[in-house]
Amino acid sequence: MSRRLSWSISLMLLPAVAFFVVFALGPMIAAVYISLLDWNGISTPHWVGFGNWAKAFTDSVTLHSIFLTVQVMVLSWIVQTPISLLLGVFLAGRQRYRALLGVFYFLPLLFSAVAIGLIWASSMLSANGALNSFLKAIGASSLTNDWLGNPNIALYAVIAVIAWQFIPFHTLLYQAGTRQIPQVLYEAARIDGAGTLQQFFYITLPQLKYTVVTSTILILTGSLTYFDVIYVMTGGGPGYATRTLPLQMYITAFQDAQIGYGSAIAVILAVVGVLLSLIMIRLTGFGRMESQAEGL
């Protein structure tokens, strides 16, 4: 009986394993092999060993891309987490007006990354865009700027657009998490005279611990793969101001025709993503997650 069950489980796992090998493990092994070659994608490749890897850690442009990527990760978490948390807790209420507001909050989820990038680059953040027009209309002309053309602020403008794109998704996570908190906890707190802020900090926030961990992992690892929005909005410019590691990988491999070097950057990106996830899971105890509603 157990052997039959084991065969059944193995059979059901087979499509997932095959999918992983073909679309994840296989390309990764191929990328590691290509990273050891000097190849432009057309001519005969030459074996260079770890030459591309050494170049990746000494190339000033790639090192700058790594620094920008870390900036995007940290700032994305700082911006997205508190806003998503507050919005999620707010939208978890059962009132109809909150559900109506939720429809507007979640609208960015319906748009593709390319559409979002085009809209913000051409209509909102351009020199004659809506943001500058609004600032002029309220008498704040001194604050107008070339948001995507100024190398000192272009990265922050891009991070703001990325936050606008992904905050609705993380809001959904916090909304679902908040609705899972047993109401008996709030009733007991109200009987003890706890106010709204006390309920938030002593009940809601601790109960959302695992949701915060999940959202944090998604934000940090997702920040390693932001490509489409940045590419559409700035192409990595002005100069190297927004050339994060995924863009550096793409430009190196497909525009500069250095497939081997681009593959080395891709492997570094993948390894960092996997290590980051494992460290987060290890440090937060995410792998030992237990029901917080048990016994209630």
Tab-separated table of C-alpha atoms in Angstrom, residues 68-290:
chain	number	residue	atom	x	y	z
A	68	LEU	CA	22.568	50.310	-7.699
A	69	THR	CA	20.820	46.956	-7.332
A	70	VAL	CA	21.460	46.966	-3.582
A	71	GLN	CA	20.060	50.503	-3.454
A	72	VAL	CA	16.937	49.396	-5.297
A	73	MET	CA	16.482	46.458	-2.908
A	74	VAL	CA	16.836	48.517	0.266
A	75	LEU	CA	14.799	51.506	-0.889
A	76	SER	CA	12.069	49.292	-2.373
A	77	TRP	CA	11.670	47.561	0.977
A	78	ILE	CA	11.663	50.852	2.901
A	79	VAL	CA	9.021	52.365	0.611
A	80	GLN	CA	6.802	49.382	-0.137
A	81	THR	CA	6.599	47.608	3.225
A	82	PRO	CA	5.056	50.299	5.491
A	83	ILE	CA	2.667	51.561	2.803
A	84	SER	CA	1.521	48.041	1.885
A	85	LEU	CA	1.130	47.110	5.539
A	86	LEU	CA	-1.018	50.125	6.386
A	87	LEU	CA	-3.107	49.813	3.232
A	88	GLY	CA	-3.596	46.082	3.797
A	89	VAL	CA	-4.744	46.571	7.377
A	90	PHE	CA	-7.058	49.366	6.289
A	91	LEU	CA	-8.594	47.363	3.434
A	92	ALA	CA	-9.088	44.321	5.663
A	93	GLY	CA	-12.102	46.066	7.186
A	94	ARG	CA	-15.498	44.840	6.039
A	95	GLN	CA	-16.974	48.269	5.240
A	96	ARG	CA	-18.133	48.765	1.646
A	97	TYR	CA	-16.235	52.029	1.128
A	98	ARG	CA	-12.997	50.194	1.896
A	99	ALA	CA	-13.814	47.601	-0.757
A	100	LEU	CA	-14.527	50.424	-3.206
A	101	LEU	CA	-11.214	52.123	-2.429
A	102	GLY	CA	-9.507	48.745	-2.807
A	103	VAL	CA	-10.612	48.610	-6.442
A	104	PHE	CA	-8.602	51.778	-7.139
A	105	TYR	CA	-5.615	50.654	-5.076
A	106	PHE	CA	-5.370	47.377	-6.971
A	107	LEU	CA	-5.682	48.888	-10.473
A	108	PRO	CA	-1.875	48.839	-11.130
A	109	LEU	CA	-2.015	45.049	-10.907
A	110	LEU	CA	-3.978	45.012	-14.156
A	111	PHE	CA	-1.310	46.773	-16.204
A	112	SER	CA	1.752	45.182	-17.760
A	113	ALA	CA	5.185	46.401	-16.684
A	114	VAL	CA	5.867	47.783	-20.168
A	115	ALA	CA	2.598	49.743	-20.194
A	116	ILE	CA	3.383	51.151	-16.746
A	117	GLY	CA	6.871	52.170	-17.832
A	118	LEU	CA	5.615	53.861	-21.017
A	119	ILE	CA	2.818	55.721	-19.210
A	120	TRP	CA	5.066	57.063	-16.478
A	121	ALA	CA	7.969	57.913	-18.792
A	122	SER	CA	5.928	59.673	-21.473
A	123	SER	CA	3.000	61.180	-19.563
A	124	MET	CA	3.908	61.577	-15.916
A	125	LEU	CA	7.642	62.115	-15.499
A	126	SER	CA	8.626	63.782	-18.785
A	127	ALA	CA	9.660	67.435	-18.866
A	128	ASN	CA	6.129	68.472	-19.872
A	129	GLY	CA	4.458	65.632	-17.983
A	130	ALA	CA	1.653	65.640	-15.465
A	131	LEU	CA	3.900	65.839	-12.408
A	132	ASN	CA	5.689	69.002	-13.530
A	133	SER	CA	2.385	70.515	-14.674
A	134	PHE	CA	0.880	69.805	-11.267
A	135	LEU	CA	3.832	71.373	-9.451
A	136	LYS	CA	3.541	74.486	-11.609
A	137	ALA	CA	-0.204	74.646	-10.997
A	138	ILE	CA	0.242	74.730	-7.211
A	139	GLY	CA	3.022	77.320	-7.416
A	140	ALA	CA	5.897	74.921	-6.787
A	141	SER	CA	7.716	75.507	-10.071
A	142	SER	CA	11.060	75.373	-8.284
A	143	LEU	CA	10.452	71.679	-7.635
A	144	THR	CA	9.966	70.773	-11.303
A	145	ASN	CA	12.687	68.597	-12.718
A	146	ASP	CA	13.717	66.343	-15.549
A	147	TRP	CA	12.883	63.334	-13.421
A	148	LEU	CA	14.302	60.680	-15.725
A	149	GLY	CA	16.988	62.820	-17.346
A	150	ASN	CA	18.703	63.956	-14.159
A	151	PRO	CA	21.258	61.301	-13.115
A	152	ASN	CA	20.940	62.351	-9.471
A	153	ILE	CA	17.230	61.554	-9.193
A	154	ALA	CA	16.462	59.151	-12.057
A	155	LEU	CA	16.989	56.060	-9.886
A	156	TYR	CA	14.641	57.359	-7.200
A	157	ALA	CA	12.002	58.169	-9.827
A	158	VAL	CA	12.248	54.600	-11.119
A	159	ILE	CA	12.022	53.169	-7.590
A	160	ALA	CA	8.869	55.246	-7.016
A	161	VAL	CA	7.268	53.795	-10.155
A	162	ILE	CA	8.269	50.264	-9.142
A	163	ALA	CA	6.681	50.868	-5.737
A	164	TRP	CA	3.498	52.115	-7.422
A	165	GLN	CA	3.457	48.896	-9.467
A	166	PHE	CA	4.038	46.412	-6.649
A	167	ILE	CA	2.469	47.981	-3.550
A	168	PRO	CA	-1.007	46.669	-4.554
A	169	PHE	CA	0.305	43.092	-4.637
A	170	HIS	CA	1.849	43.320	-1.174
A	171	THR	CA	-1.260	45.117	0.063
A	172	LEU	CA	-3.236	42.032	-0.936
A	173	LEU	CA	-0.904	39.858	1.161
A	174	TYR	CA	-1.370	42.066	4.226
A	175	GLN	CA	-5.106	42.328	3.665
A	176	ALA	CA	-5.436	38.531	3.568
A	177	GLY	CA	-3.142	38.143	6.596
A	178	THR	CA	-5.075	40.668	8.654
A	179	ARG	CA	-8.384	38.963	7.922
A	180	GLN	CA	-6.950	35.721	9.312
A	181	ILE	CA	-6.317	37.240	12.751
A	182	PRO	CA	-8.906	35.865	15.224
A	183	GLN	CA	-11.369	38.586	16.232
A	184	VAL	CA	-11.386	37.232	19.772
A	185	LEU	CA	-7.980	38.852	20.276
A	186	TYR	CA	-9.363	42.290	19.436
A	187	GLU	CA	-12.453	41.736	21.579
A	188	ALA	CA	-10.277	40.846	24.575
A	189	ALA	CA	-8.079	43.892	23.924
A	190	ARG	CA	-11.089	46.214	23.763
A	191	ILE	CA	-12.405	44.810	27.030
A	192	ASP	CA	-9.009	45.596	28.576
A	193	GLY	CA	-9.279	49.163	27.274
A	194	ALA	CA	-6.726	48.914	24.450
A	195	GLY	CA	-6.995	51.655	21.822
A	196	THR	CA	-6.621	51.369	18.049
A	197	LEU	CA	-2.865	51.997	18.079
A	198	GLN	CA	-2.298	49.549	20.916
A	199	GLN	CA	-4.311	46.885	19.066
A	200	PHE	CA	-2.207	47.509	15.946
A	201	PHE	CA	1.171	47.289	17.661
A	202	TYR	CA	0.371	44.487	20.150
A	203	ILE	CA	-1.994	42.302	18.082
A	204	THR	CA	-2.020	43.090	14.372
A	205	LEU	CA	1.710	43.579	13.825
A	206	PRO	CA	2.878	40.466	15.783
A	207	GLN	CA	0.212	38.344	14.093
A	208	LEU	CA	1.438	39.524	10.674
A	209	LYS	CA	5.027	38.475	11.372
A	210	TYR	CA	5.090	35.705	8.775
A	211	THR	CA	3.299	37.891	6.229
A	212	VAL	CA	5.994	40.532	6.714
A	213	VAL	CA	8.654	37.867	6.162
A	214	THR	CA	6.936	36.607	2.998
A	215	SER	CA	6.530	40.124	1.625
A	216	THR	CA	10.133	41.000	2.484
A	217	ILE	CA	11.518	37.950	0.669
A	218	LEU	CA	9.413	38.761	-2.394
A	219	ILE	CA	10.502	42.418	-2.403
A	220	LEU	CA	14.212	41.709	-1.945
A	221	THR	CA	14.458	38.842	-4.406
A	222	GLY	CA	12.097	40.581	-6.820
A	223	SER	CA	14.346	43.662	-6.738
A	224	LEU	CA	17.084	41.520	-8.260
A	225	THR	CA	14.969	40.945	-11.350
A	226	TYR	CA	13.542	44.409	-12.054
A	227	PHE	CA	14.274	44.853	-15.739
A	228	ASP	CA	11.313	45.701	-17.937
A	229	VAL	CA	10.135	48.877	-16.198
A	230	ILE	CA	13.659	50.295	-15.882
A	231	TYR	CA	14.565	49.365	-19.450
A	232	VAL	CA	11.429	50.983	-20.868
A	233	MET	CA	11.741	54.139	-18.744
A	234	THR	CA	15.468	54.896	-18.944
A	235	GLY	CA	17.286	52.110	-20.779
A	236	GLY	CA	19.749	52.174	-17.892
A	237	GLY	CA	20.550	55.891	-18.312
A	238	PRO	CA	21.192	58.700	-18.127
A	239	GLY	CA	24.751	57.472	-18.314
A	240	TYR	CA	24.886	54.541	-15.900
A	241	ALA	CA	22.509	56.144	-13.374
A	242	THR	CA	19.871	53.390	-13.521
A	243	ARG	CA	21.845	50.493	-14.984
A	244	THR	CA	21.075	47.844	-12.389
A	245	LEU	CA	22.570	44.364	-12.594
A	246	PRO	CA	19.782	42.842	-14.755
A	247	LEU	CA	20.189	45.689	-17.264
A	248	GLN	CA	23.966	45.351	-17.181
A	249	MET	CA	23.535	41.644	-17.926
A	250	TYR	CA	21.207	42.327	-20.883
A	251	ILE	CA	23.261	45.173	-22.356
A	252	THR	CA	26.517	43.228	-21.990
A	253	ALA	CA	25.159	40.020	-23.499
A	254	PHE	CA	22.848	41.265	-26.255
A	255	GLN	CA	23.958	44.804	-27.132
A	256	ASP	CA	27.700	44.492	-26.592
A	257	ALA	CA	27.655	40.866	-27.869
A	258	GLN	CA	29.617	39.528	-24.897
A	259	ILE	CA	27.511	36.440	-24.262
A	260	GLY	CA	30.049	34.780	-21.970
A	261	TYR	CA	30.520	37.842	-19.783
A	262	GLY	CA	26.765	38.459	-19.690
A	263	SER	CA	26.216	34.837	-18.632
A	264	ALA	CA	28.690	35.285	-15.773
A	265	ILE	CA	26.653	38.279	-14.558
A	266	ALA	CA	23.454	36.234	-14.914
A	267	VAL	CA	24.872	33.427	-12.795
A	268	ILE	CA	26.003	35.916	-10.141
A	269	LEU	CA	22.495	37.357	-10.117
A	270	ALA	CA	20.922	33.909	-9.691
A	271	VAL	CA	23.347	32.842	-6.960
A	272	VAL	CA	22.764	36.067	-5.007
A	273	GLY	CA	18.988	35.568	-5.286
A	274	VAL	CA	19.146	31.980	-4.013
A	275	LEU	CA	21.541	32.850	-1.175
A	276	LEU	CA	19.431	35.826	-0.151
A	277	SER	CA	16.302	33.657	0.016
A	278	LEU	CA	18.065	30.960	2.046
A	279	ILE	CA	19.507	33.524	4.479
A	280	MET	CA	16.119	35.184	4.938
A	281	ILE	CA	14.421	31.837	5.561
A	282	ARG	CA	17.140	30.829	8.003
A	283	LEU	CA	17.224	34.081	9.966
A	284	THR	CA	13.469	34.560	10.215
A	285	GLY	CA	12.497	30.982	10.997
A	286	PHE	CA	10.200	31.054	7.989
A	287	GLY	CA	10.828	27.348	7.372
A	288	ARG	CA	9.474	26.510	10.837
A	289	MET	CA	6.296	28.514	10.313
A	290	GLU	CA	3.492	27.439	12.660
